Amino acid sequence: MEKKVRVRFAPSPTGGLHIGGVRTVLYNYLFAKHHGGDFILRIEDTDQTRYVPGAEEYIYQTLEWCGLHPDESPKHGGNFAPYRQSERKEMYRKYAEELVQKGYAYYAFDTAEELDAMRARLRTNENPSPQYDRTVRMQMRNSLVLSEQETADLLAAGTRHVIRIKMPENETLSFTDLIRGEVTFDTSVVDDKVLLKADGMPTYHLAVVVDDYLMQISHAFRGEEWLPSAPVHVLLWRYLFGEDAMPQWAHLPLILGPNGKLSKRDGAKYGFPVFAANWTDAKTGELTEGFRERGFLPEAFINMLAMLGWNDGTDQEVFSLEELVQKFAIEKVHKGGAKFDYEKAKWFNHEWIKKLDVKHYEGEVKKIFVEKGWHPGVESYLEKVLNLVKDRCTLLSDFWEHSYFFFKAPAELDTTPIKSKWNDTKEGFFFSFAKALSSLSDWSAASIEALFKQLAEQASIKPGELQLPLRIMLVGGKFGPPVFDIVQVLGKEEAIGRIHSGLNMIREAV
RNA sequence: GCCGCGUUCGUCUAAGGGCUAGGACACCACCCUUUCACGGUGGUGAUACGGGUUCGAAUCCCGUACGCGGUACCA
């Protein structure tokens, strides 16, 4: 009987979510939904020294923006609550004690100073980072070397201590990774990791195993940086719950920056966001820009991340979330890390801006417009304008520069391109064009263009000679969408008004 | 240092023994457009290196190099 698919994303609330984290959530979500399973959000806040206020709320907001809704979480609740590890603190100790009882773990009373001293003593060029492992554990202060009575006394006296796993010697451990296949380790080279800290909190290693078991997680996907500690987790599963109950692992490749692992610094250095949404560090006040505020659509952001390390085997690159859910297969995830390319990210956004109806992002665009000093006007007019310029916008923030002139008549004109060729015949043409426009009944770009060409022919001027002046009168310079589309969207009254004031300005300039 | 993972155009990737190694981004050229873009067409450009196995290898095996990750009472 197949277990129900249950996956979890388990971030620690220590700051903004960067794109590597978001991709991990995405793949978890896609896998769960593809298999009709549950997607759980668990907050791993066992390190109280690194806890950052606001970080958890930020995670919810980011997931919501991306459209990745958890079935269970601290906020949404669920049958396996609590979902915050700090609130589960009492549950872990008993498993750690169980391991000690079974001889798989031991109490260690070494102080931070003693650990430092051990490392300093053993450090050499050949061994730059000595570990607390089988080679030194019998020289330390722990229940392996202390007598039972001494250990009991220390414990009874409330001596600060941790519980460490006792890694077996010379054992070959392997497990099957859904992406990488069989991965093998020699237990002798893994150190005696701390399982339960002196403050009573579990470390990640204990917590992830206990919680994955208690929350009936069927598949566990996480970043590749966890691969080296996988043997510890496999062992804990074996000792505590049996390897048969262990979730299937998949270690996701890393997302790289221009040189090495992608970092916040890369973003600042190369001018692209690395966080999903803006993040302000409460302590330093430092703001790290997000994709969202940069003008990315969630659809594009998700799409771009999904393709960074995965594809369905075809040439298709633009996928909606629904399509991704339908087609996602964890086996097709790449093994190698992927270098993030901001240009490609922008391309995805451009594709989505073109593809989506403007109603989808009108609200966001309005916010940006208001910041630029725009006053909300007629809804249908705004929509027409956005539809006209959407193809030329890569980011939502591009809309303003491509359309501001629809909301405000030009205060001055760039007449340099037309000045030298300006004459009375042309002026006369525009007078009669404006007049003819006022009585035009079919107000469409096509009939405006027909009218324009007809009058041009009557005046014996090539229409091409007149289009640029018209454009400049309407928008102020050499830019914007096709000129007759501009006339149409502007509307009769506004277009005629701009032609008349444009003529005045040209006359002054010539 | 040790351990692990990886390596196809500049970048993301397809091809998992068999056509001139395909697509996308970026770049270049041309076309479209008497604005600027969009768009269209075409082009430059890759199997890290060395050995095997095989009629045949990007693909399987071994070695080397390089990259990345880990090596905390952080996750």
Coordinates of C-alpha atoms (C1' of nucleotides) in Angstrom, one line a residue:
Chain A
M1 CA 0.0 0.0 0.0
E2 CA 1.4 3.3 -1.1
K3 CA 1.9 5.9 1.6
K4 CA 0.1 9.2 1.1
V5 CA 2.5 11.7 -0.4
R6 CA 3.4 14.3 2.3
V7 CA 6.3 16.7 1.8
R8 CA 7.5 19.6 3.8
F9 CA 9.4 22.8 3.3
A10 CA 11.3 23.6 6.5
P11 CA 13.0 27.0 6.5
S12 CA 14.5 28.6 9.5
P13 CA 13.3 32.1 10.0
T14 CA 16.6 33.9 9.8
G15 CA 16.0 36.4 7.1
G16 CA 14.6 36.9 3.6
L17 CA 13.9 33.9 1.3
H18 CA 16.3 33.8 -1.5
I19 CA 15.6 32.1 -4.8
G20 CA 17.3 28.9 -3.9
G21 CA 14.9 28.6 -1.0
V22 CA 11.9 29.4 -3.1
R23 CA 12.9 26.8 -5.7
T24 CA 13.1 24.2 -2.9
V25 CA 9.5 25.1 -1.9
L26 CA 8.4 25.1 -5.5
Y27 CA 9.7 21.6 -6.1
N28 CA 8.2 20.3 -2.9
Y29 CA 4.9 21.9 -3.8
L30 CA 4.9 20.6 -7.4
F31 CA 5.8 17.1 -6.3
A32 CA 3.1 17.1 -3.6
K33 CA 0.4 18.4 -5.9
H34 CA 1.4 16.2 -8.8
H35 CA 0.8 13.2 -6.6
G36 CA -2.2 14.6 -4.9
G37 CA -0.4 14.9 -1.7
D38 CA 0.0 17.4 1.1
F39 CA 2.4 20.3 1.3
I40 CA 3.5 21.2 4.8
L41 CA 5.3 24.3 6.0
R42 CA 7.4 23.6 9.1
I43 CA 9.3 26.4 10.8
E44 CA 12.7 25.2 12.0
D45 CA 13.5 27.8 14.7
T46 CA 15.7 25.7 16.9
D47 CA 18.5 28.2 16.9
Q48 CA 17.3 30.9 19.2
T49 CA 20.4 33.0 18.7
R50 CA 19.6 33.4 15.0
Y51 CA 15.9 34.0 15.2
V52 CA 14.9 37.1 13.3
P53 CA 11.5 38.7 14.0
G54 CA 9.4 39.1 10.9
A55 CA 11.1 36.4 9.0
E56 CA 8.3 33.9 9.5
E57 CA 5.7 36.3 8.4
Y58 CA 7.8 37.1 5.4
I59 CA 7.8 33.4 4.5
Y60 CA 4.0 33.3 4.5
Q61 CA 3.7 36.4 2.4
T62 CA 6.2 35.1 -0.1
L63 CA 4.5 31.7 -0.4
E64 CA 1.2 33.5 -0.9
W65 CA 2.6 35.8 -3.6
C66 CA 3.9 32.8 -5.4
G67 CA 0.6 31.0 -5.1
L68 CA 2.1 28.0 -3.2
H69 CA -0.4 27.5 -0.4
P70 CA 0.6 25.1 2.4
D71 CA -2.0 22.5 3.5
E72 CA -0.5 22.6 7.0
S73 CA 1.6 25.3 8.7
P74 CA 1.9 27.2 12.0
K75 CA -0.5 29.7 10.5
H76 CA -2.9 27.4 8.8
G77 CA -2.9 24.7 11.4
G78 CA -3.2 21.0 10.7
N79 CA -3.4 17.5 12.4
F80 CA 0.2 17.4 13.3
A81 CA 0.5 20.7 15.1
P82 CA 2.5 22.5 16.4
Y83 CA 4.5 23.2 13.2
R84 CA 7.1 25.4 14.9
Q85 CA 10.0 23.4 16.3
S86 CA 10.5 25.7 19.2
E87 CA 7.0 24.7 20.3
R88 CA 7.8 21.1 20.0
K89 CA 10.9 21.3 22.2
E90 CA 9.7 18.9 24.8
M91 CA 9.1 16.1 22.2
Y92 CA 12.7 15.7 21.2
R93 CA 14.5 14.9 24.4
K94 CA 12.9 11.5 24.8
Y95 CA 14.2 10.4 21.5
A96 CA 17.7 11.6 22.3
E97 CA 17.5 9.7 25.7
E98 CA 16.3 6.6 23.9
L99 CA 19.4 6.7 21.7
V100 CA 21.6 7.0 24.8
Q101 CA 19.8 4.1 26.3
K102 CA 20.3 2.0 23.2
G103 CA 24.0 2.9 23.2
Y104 CA 23.8 4.9 20.0
A105 CA 24.4 8.2 21.6
Y106 CA 26.0 9.7 24.7
Y107 CA 26.1 12.6 27.1
A108 CA 28.9 15.1 26.6
F109 CA 29.8 17.6 29.2
D110 CA 32.6 19.4 27.4
T111 CA 32.5 23.2 27.6
A112 CA 33.0 25.5 24.6
E113 CA 36.5 26.2 25.9
E114 CA 37.3 22.5 26.1
L115 CA 36.1 22.0 22.6
D116 CA 38.2 24.9 21.4
A117 CA 41.2 23.6 23.2
M118 CA 40.7 20.2 21.6
R119 CA 40.5 21.7 18.1
A120 CA 43.5 23.9 18.7
R121 CA 45.5 21.0 19.9
L122 CA 44.7 18.8 17.0
R123 CA 44.8 21.3 14.2
T124 CA 47.5 20.8 11.6
N125 CA 47.9 21.6 8.0
E126 CA 46.7 18.1 7.1
N127 CA 43.7 18.4 9.4
P128 CA 42.6 22.0 9.4
S129 CA 39.3 21.3 11.2
P130 CA 39.5 18.6 13.8
Q131 CA 36.2 16.9 14.6
Y132 CA 34.6 15.5 17.7
D133 CA 34.7 11.9 16.4
R134 CA 35.8 8.4 17.2
T135 CA 39.5 9.4 17.3
V136 CA 39.0 11.9 20.1
R137 CA 35.8 11.0 21.9
M138 CA 37.6 8.8 24.4
Q139 CA 39.7 11.8 25.4
M140 CA 36.8 14.1 26.2
R141 CA 34.4 14.5 29.1
N142 CA 31.4 12.4 28.2
S143 CA 29.5 9.4 29.4
L144 CA 31.6 7.1 27.3
V145 CA 34.7 7.7 29.5
L146 CA 33.0 8.8 32.8
S147 CA 31.7 6.1 35.0
E148 CA 28.0 5.6 35.3
Q149 CA 28.0 7.1 38.7
E150 CA 30.0 10.2 37.6
T151 CA 27.6 10.7 34.7
A152 CA 24.6 10.3 36.9
D153 CA 26.0 12.8 39.4
L154 CA 26.8 15.4 36.7
L155 CA 23.3 15.0 35.3
A156 CA 21.7 15.3 38.7
A157 CA 23.7 18.4 39.4
G158 CA 22.2 20.0 36.3
T159 CA 25.6 20.2 34.5
R160 CA 25.2 21.7 31.1
H161 CA 25.5 18.9 28.6
V162 CA 24.6 17.9 25.1
I163 CA 23.8 14.5 23.6
R164 CA 25.9 13.4 20.7
I165 CA 25.4 10.5 18.3
K166 CA 28.1 7.8 18.5
M167 CA 29.0 7.2 14.9
P168 CA 29.8 3.6 14.2
E169 CA 33.2 2.8 12.8
N170 CA 34.0 1.4 9.4
E171 CA 30.5 1.0 8.3
T172 CA 29.4 1.7 4.8
L173 CA 26.1 3.5 4.6
S174 CA 24.1 4.1 1.5
F175 CA 20.7 5.4 0.5
T176 CA 19.0 6.1 -2.8
D177 CA 18.6 9.7 -3.7
L178 CA 15.7 10.3 -6.1
I179 CA 17.9 12.6 -8.2
R180 CA 21.4 11.2 -7.7
G181 CA 20.8 7.5 -7.4
E182 CA 22.8 5.6 -4.8
V183 CA 25.0 7.7 -2.5
T184 CA 27.5 6.0 -0.3
F185 CA 29.4 7.1 2.8
D186 CA 31.9 5.7 5.2
T187 CA 30.6 6.3 8.8
S188 CA 34.2 6.6 10.1
V189 CA 34.6 10.0 8.5
V190 CA 31.5 11.5 10.0
D191 CA 31.8 13.2 13.4
D192 CA 29.7 12.7 16.5
K193 CA 27.1 15.3 15.7
V194 CA 25.3 17.0 18.6
L195 CA 21.7 15.9 18.6
L196 CA 20.4 17.8 21.6
K197 CA 21.9 21.1 22.6
A198 CA 22.7 22.3 26.1
D199 CA 19.6 24.5 26.0
G200 CA 17.4 21.5 25.5
M201 CA 16.7 22.3 21.8
P202 CA 17.4 19.7 19.2
T203 CA 19.8 20.3 16.4
Y204 CA 18.6 20.1 12.9
H205 CA 19.7 16.5 12.7
L206 CA 17.5 15.2 15.4
A207 CA 14.6 17.5 14.7
V208 CA 14.3 16.8 11.1
V209 CA 14.2 13.0 11.7
V210 CA 11.8 13.2 14.6
D211 CA 9.5 15.6 12.9
D212 CA 9.5 13.9 9.5
Y213 CA 8.5 10.8 11.3
L214 CA 5.8 12.3 13.5
M215 CA 4.4 14.3 10.6
Q216 CA 4.5 11.2 8.3
I217 CA 6.6 12.8 5.7
S218 CA 6.9 10.6 2.7
H219 CA 9.5 12.5 0.6
A220 CA 12.1 14.9 1.8
F221 CA 13.7 17.4 -0.6
R222 CA 16.3 19.8 0.5
G223 CA 19.4 21.6 -0.9
E224 CA 22.5 19.7 -1.8
E225 CA 24.4 21.3 1.1
W226 CA 22.6 18.7 3.3
L227 CA 24.0 15.7 1.4
P228 CA 27.1 15.3 3.6
S229 CA 25.0 15.0 6.8
A230 CA 22.6 12.5 5.2
P231 CA 24.4 9.5 6.8
V232 CA 23.6 10.9 10.2
H233 CA 19.9 11.1 9.3
V234 CA 19.8 7.7 7.8
L235 CA 21.4 6.3 11.0
L236 CA 18.9 8.1 13.2
W237 CA 16.1 6.7 11.2
R238 CA 17.5 3.2 11.6
Y239 CA 18.0 3.6 15.3
L240 CA 14.7 5.3 16.1
F241 CA 12.0 4.4 13.6
G242 CA 13.4 1.9 11.2
E243 CA 14.8 2.7 7.8
D244 CA 11.6 1.4 6.1
A245 CA 9.7 4.3 7.5
M246 CA 12.3 6.8 6.2
P247 CA 11.1 9.3 3.6
Q248 CA 12.7 9.1 0.2
W249 CA 15.4 11.8 -0.1
A250 CA 16.2 14.1 -3.0
H251 CA 19.0 16.6 -2.7
L252 CA 18.4 19.5 -5.0
P253 CA 21.3 21.2 -6.9
L254 CA 22.4 24.6 -5.8
I255 CA 21.7 27.8 -7.6
L256 CA 25.0 29.6 -8.3
G257 CA 25.8 33.2 -8.7
P258 CA 28.3 34.6 -11.2
N259 CA 31.1 33.2 -9.1
G260 CA 30.1 30.4 -6.8
K261 CA 27.1 30.0 -4.5
L262 CA 24.5 32.8 -5.1
S263 CA 24.6 35.3 -2.3
K264 CA 22.9 38.5 -1.2
R265 CA 26.2 40.2 -2.1
D266 CA 26.0 39.0 -5.7
G267 CA 22.6 40.8 -6.0
A268 CA 24.0 44.0 -4.8
K269 CA 27.2 43.6 -6.9
Y270 CA 25.5 42.7 -10.2
G271 CA 22.3 44.6 -9.8
F272 CA 19.7 41.9 -9.7
P273 CA 17.4 40.7 -6.8
V274 CA 18.1 37.4 -5.0
F275 CA 15.2 37.6 -2.6
A276 CA 11.6 36.8 -3.6
A277 CA 10.3 40.1 -2.0
N278 CA 11.9 43.1 -0.3
W279 CA 13.5 42.2 3.0
T280 CA 14.5 44.8 5.6
D281 CA 16.8 43.6 8.3
A282 CA 15.3 44.7 11.6
K283 CA 18.7 45.2 13.2
T284 CA 20.7 47.0 10.6
G285 CA 17.8 48.5 8.6
E286 CA 19.4 47.2 5.5
L287 CA 17.0 46.7 2.6
T288 CA 17.5 43.8 0.2
E289 CA 15.4 44.2 -3.0
G290 CA 13.0 41.4 -4.1
F291 CA 11.9 40.2 -7.5
R292 CA 8.4 41.3 -6.6
E293 CA 9.3 44.9 -6.1
R294 CA 11.6 44.9 -9.1
G295 CA 8.5 44.3 -11.2
F296 CA 8.3 40.6 -11.6
L297 CA 5.1 38.7 -12.0
P298 CA 4.7 35.7 -9.6
E299 CA 3.9 33.5 -12.6
A300 CA 7.2 34.4 -14.3
F301 CA 9.2 34.1 -11.1
I302 CA 7.9 30.6 -10.4
N303 CA 8.3 29.6 -14.1
M304 CA 11.9 30.9 -14.2
L305 CA 12.8 29.1 -11.0
A306 CA 11.2 25.8 -12.1
M307 CA 13.3 25.8 -15.3
L308 CA 16.5 26.4 -13.3
G309 CA 17.4 22.8 -13.0
W310 CA 14.4 21.1 -14.4
N311 CA 12.6 20.7 -17.7
D312 CA 10.0 18.3 -19.1
G313 CA 12.2 17.0 -21.9
T314 CA 10.5 19.1 -24.6
D315 CA 11.3 22.5 -25.8
Q316 CA 8.6 24.1 -23.9
E317 CA 9.8 26.8 -21.5
V318 CA 6.7 28.8 -20.5
F319 CA 4.6 26.9 -18.0
S320 CA 1.8 28.0 -15.7
L321 CA 1.8 26.7 -12.2
E322 CA -1.0 24.2 -13.1
E323 CA 1.1 22.9 -16.0
L324 CA 4.1 22.5 -13.8
V325 CA 2.1 20.6 -11.3
Q326 CA 0.9 18.4 -14.1
K327 CA 4.3 17.7 -15.6
F328 CA 6.7 17.9 -12.8
A329 CA 8.9 14.8 -12.2
I330 CA 11.6 14.8 -9.6
E331 CA 13.7 12.4 -11.6
K332 CA 14.1 15.0 -14.3
V333 CA 15.8 17.5 -11.9
H334 CA 19.4 18.1 -12.9
K335 CA 22.3 16.9 -10.8
G336 CA 24.5 19.9 -11.5
G337 CA 24.2 23.4 -10.0
A338 CA 22.7 26.1 -12.2
K339 CA 24.1 29.5 -12.6
F340 CA 21.4 32.1 -12.3
D341 CA 20.9 34.3 -15.3
Y342 CA 19.1 37.6 -14.8
E343 CA 18.6 38.2 -18.5
K344 CA 16.8 35.0 -18.8
A345 CA 14.7 35.8 -15.8
K346 CA 13.6 39.0 -17.4
W347 CA 12.7 37.2 -20.6
F348 CA 10.3 35.0 -18.6
N349 CA 8.7 38.1 -17.2
H350 CA 8.3 39.6 -20.6
E351 CA 6.7 36.5 -21.8
W352 CA 4.2 36.5 -18.9
I353 CA 3.4 40.1 -19.3
K354 CA 2.5 39.5 -22.9
K355 CA 0.6 36.3 -22.2
L356 CA -1.5 37.4 -19.2
D357 CA -4.5 39.7 -19.5
V358 CA -3.7 43.1 -18.1
K359 CA -6.4 42.7 -15.4
H360 CA -4.0 40.2 -13.7
Y361 CA -1.4 42.9 -13.0
E362 CA -3.3 46.2 -13.4
G363 CA -3.4 46.6 -9.6
E364 CA 0.4 46.4 -9.3
V365 CA 1.0 48.7 -12.2
K366 CA -1.4 51.3 -10.7
K367 CA 0.6 51.3 -7.5
I368 CA 3.7 52.1 -9.4
F369 CA 1.9 54.8 -11.4
V370 CA 0.7 56.4 -8.2
E371 CA 4.2 56.5 -7.0
K372 CA 5.1 58.4 -10.2
G373 CA 2.5 61.0 -9.4
W374 CA -0.4 59.6 -11.5
H375 CA -4.0 60.1 -10.5
P376 CA -6.4 57.3 -11.0
G377 CA -8.8 58.1 -13.8
V378 CA -11.1 56.1 -16.0
E379 CA -10.5 52.4 -15.6
S380 CA -11.3 51.4 -19.2
Y381 CA -8.8 54.0 -20.4
L382 CA -6.0 52.7 -18.3
E383 CA -6.7 49.2 -19.5
K384 CA -6.6 50.3 -23.1
V385 CA -3.3 52.0 -22.6
L386 CA -1.8 49.0 -20.8
N387 CA -2.9 46.7 -23.5
L388 CA -1.3 48.9 -26.1
V389 CA 2.1 48.9 -24.5
K390 CA 2.3 45.6 -22.7
D391 CA 4.4 44.0 -25.5
R392 CA 7.2 46.4 -24.9
C393 CA 7.4 45.9 -21.2
T394 CA 9.8 43.5 -19.6
L395 CA 9.1 44.5 -16.0
L396 CA 6.0 45.9 -14.5
S397 CA 8.0 49.0 -13.7
D398 CA 8.5 49.5 -17.4
F399 CA 4.9 50.4 -18.0
W400 CA 5.3 54.0 -16.8
E401 CA 8.0 55.0 -19.3
H402 CA 6.1 53.4 -22.1
S403 CA 2.8 55.1 -21.3
Y404 CA 3.1 58.2 -19.2
F405 CA 2.3 60.4 -22.2
F406 CA -1.2 58.9 -22.4
F407 CA -2.0 60.6 -19.1
K408 CA -0.5 64.0 -19.6
A409 CA -0.1 66.0 -22.8
P410 CA 3.5 66.9 -23.6
A411 CA 4.6 70.2 -22.1
E412 CA 7.2 70.6 -24.7
L413 CA 8.1 68.9 -27.9
D414 CA 11.4 67.5 -29.2
T415 CA 11.1 69.2 -32.6
T416 CA 14.7 68.6 -33.8
P417 CA 13.8 65.7 -36.0
I418 CA 11.2 67.7 -38.0
K419 CA 12.2 71.4 -37.6
S420 CA 14.2 71.7 -40.8
K421 CA 11.6 70.1 -43.0
W422 CA 8.7 72.0 -41.5
N423 CA 6.6 74.2 -43.8
D424 CA 3.2 75.9 -44.3
T425 CA 1.9 73.1 -46.4
K426 CA 2.4 70.7 -43.6
E427 CA 0.8 73.0 -41.1
G428 CA -2.1 73.3 -43.3
F429 CA -2.4 69.6 -43.6
F430 CA -2.6 69.2 -39.8
F431 CA -5.3 71.9 -39.6
S432 CA -7.5 70.0 -42.0
F433 CA -6.6 66.6 -40.5
A434 CA -7.7 67.9 -37.0
K435 CA -10.9 69.2 -38.5
A436 CA -11.6 66.0 -40.4
L437 CA -11.0 64.0 -37.2
S438 CA -13.7 65.9 -35.4
S439 CA -16.3 64.6 -37.8
L440 CA -14.9 61.1 -38.1
S441 CA -17.6 58.6 -37.1
D442 CA -15.7 55.4 -37.0
W443 CA -13.0 56.1 -34.4
S444 CA -10.6 53.2 -35.1
A445 CA -6.9 53.2 -35.8
A446 CA -7.6 51.8 -39.2
S447 CA -10.0 54.5 -40.3
I448 CA -7.9 57.3 -38.7
E449 CA -5.0 56.0 -40.8
A450 CA -7.1 55.9 -43.9
L451 CA -8.3 59.4 -43.4
F452 CA -4.7 60.6 -42.7
K453 CA -3.4 59.0 -45.9
Q454 CA -6.3 60.3 -48.0
L455 CA -5.7 63.9 -46.8
A456 CA -2.0 63.5 -47.3
E457 CA -2.5 62.5 -50.9
Q458 CA -4.8 65.5 -51.4
A459 CA -2.1 67.7 -50.1
S460 CA 0.5 65.9 -52.2
I461 CA 2.7 65.0 -49.3
K462 CA 4.0 61.6 -48.6
P463 CA 2.3 60.2 -45.5
G464 CA 5.6 59.1 -44.1
E465 CA 6.7 62.8 -44.0
L466 CA 3.7 63.5 -41.8
Q467 CA 3.7 60.6 -39.4
L468 CA 6.7 61.7 -37.4
P469 CA 5.4 65.3 -36.8
L470 CA 2.0 63.8 -35.7
R471 CA 3.8 61.5 -33.3
I472 CA 5.8 64.3 -31.8
M473 CA 2.7 66.5 -31.4
L474 CA 0.9 63.7 -29.6
V475 CA 3.6 62.3 -27.3
G476 CA 6.4 64.9 -27.4
G477 CA 9.1 62.9 -29.1
K478 CA 10.3 59.9 -31.2
F479 CA 8.8 57.1 -29.1
G480 CA 5.7 55.2 -28.3
P481 CA 3.4 52.7 -30.0
P482 CA 2.2 52.9 -33.6
V483 CA 1.0 56.5 -34.1
F484 CA -2.6 55.8 -35.2
D485 CA -3.1 53.5 -32.2
I486 CA -2.0 56.4 -30.0
V487 CA -4.6 58.6 -31.7
Q488 CA -7.3 56.0 -31.2
V489 CA -6.5 55.4 -27.5
L490 CA -6.1 59.1 -26.8
G491 CA -9.7 59.7 -28.0
K492 CA -11.0 62.3 -30.3
E493 CA -11.1 65.4 -28.1
E494 CA -7.6 64.8 -26.6
A495 CA -6.0 64.0 -29.9
I496 CA -7.3 67.0 -31.6
G497 CA -6.4 69.2 -28.6
R498 CA -2.8 67.9 -28.8
I499 CA -2.6 68.5 -32.5
H500 CA -3.6 72.1 -32.1
S501 CA -1.2 72.8 -29.2
G502 CA 1.5 70.9 -31.0
L503 CA 1.1 73.1 -34.0
N504 CA 1.6 76.1 -31.8
M505 CA 4.7 74.7 -30.2
I506 CA 6.2 73.8 -33.5
R507 CA 5.5 77.3 -34.9
E508 CA 7.4 78.8 -32.0
A509 CA 10.3 76.4 -32.4
V510 CA 10.7 76.9 -36.1
Chain B
rG1 C1' 43.6 18.2 4.4
rC2 C1' 39.5 14.8 4.5
rC3 C1' 34.5 13.3 2.7
rG4 C1' 30.6 13.9 -0.8
rC5 C1' 28.4 15.8 -5.3
rG6 C1' 29.0 17.6 -10.0
rU7 C1' 31.1 18.8 -15.3
rU8 C1' 27.1 19.6 -23.2
rC9 C1' 27.5 26.6 -26.8
rG10 C1' 29.1 32.8 -22.4
rU11 C1' 24.2 31.1 -19.5
rC12 C1' 19.8 27.6 -18.8
rU13 C1' 19.3 23.0 -21.1
rA14 C1' 17.7 18.5 -25.0
rA15 C1' 19.8 14.1 -26.8
rG16 C1' 20.6 8.5 -21.6
rG17 C1' 25.3 3.6 -27.7
rG18 C1' 23.8 5.1 -33.8
rC19 C1' 21.1 11.0 -38.5
rU20 C1' 25.3 17.4 -40.0
rA21 C1' 24.9 17.3 -31.0
rG22 C1' 18.6 20.2 -30.9
rG23 C1' 16.0 24.5 -28.3
rA24 C1' 15.9 29.0 -25.3
rC25 C1' 18.5 33.6 -23.2
rA26 C1' 22.4 36.9 -24.6
rC27 C1' 25.2 38.6 -28.9
rC28 C1' 25.6 39.7 -34.4
rA29 C1' 23.3 40.4 -39.4
rC30 C1' 19.1 41.1 -42.3
rC31 C1' 13.7 41.9 -42.7
rC32 C1' 9.3 44.4 -40.8
rU33 C1' 8.4 49.6 -38.9
rU34 C1' 9.5 56.7 -42.0
rU35 C1' 9.4 56.6 -33.8
rC36 C1' 11.2 53.2 -30.2
rA37 C1' 10.1 48.5 -29.2
rC38 C1' 7.7 43.7 -30.2
rG39 C1' 8.1 40.3 -33.9
rG40 C1' 10.2 37.3 -38.2
rU41 C1' 14.5 35.0 -40.7
rG42 C1' 19.5 33.6 -40.4
rG43 C1' 24.4 33.4 -38.0
rU44 C1' 28.5 32.9 -34.4
rG45 C1' 29.0 29.3 -30.5
rA46 C1' 29.5 23.3 -26.6
rU47 C1' 30.2 17.4 -25.2
rA48 C1' 36.8 19.5 -19.5
rC49 C1' 41.2 16.2 -20.5
rG50 C1' 43.4 11.2 -21.1
rG51 C1' 42.6 6.2 -21.4
rG52 C1' 39.6 2.0 -22.1
rU53 C1' 34.7 -1.2 -23.6
rU54 C1' 32.2 -1.2 -28.6
rC55 C1' 31.3 -2.0 -35.5
rG56 C1' 29.9 2.7 -33.2
rA57 C1' 30.3 6.8 -27.0
rA58 C1' 28.2 13.3 -25.0
rU59 C1' 25.9 8.8 -23.4
rC60 C1' 29.1 2.8 -20.1
rC61 C1' 34.0 2.0 -17.1
rC62 C1' 38.7 3.9 -15.0
rG63 C1' 42.0 8.0 -14.1
rU64 C1' 43.2 13.3 -14.1
rA65 C1' 41.8 18.3 -13.9
rC66 C1' 38.4 21.8 -12.5
rG67 C1' 34.0 23.6 -9.9
rC68 C1' 30.7 23.3 -5.8
rG69 C1' 29.2 21.7 -1.0
rG70 C1' 30.3 19.8 3.9
rU71 C1' 33.7 19.4 7.7
rA72 C1' 29.7 24.2 14.4
rC73 C1' 25.9 23.1 20.9
rC74 C1' 23.8 27.1 12.2
rA75 C1' 20.3 25.6 9.4

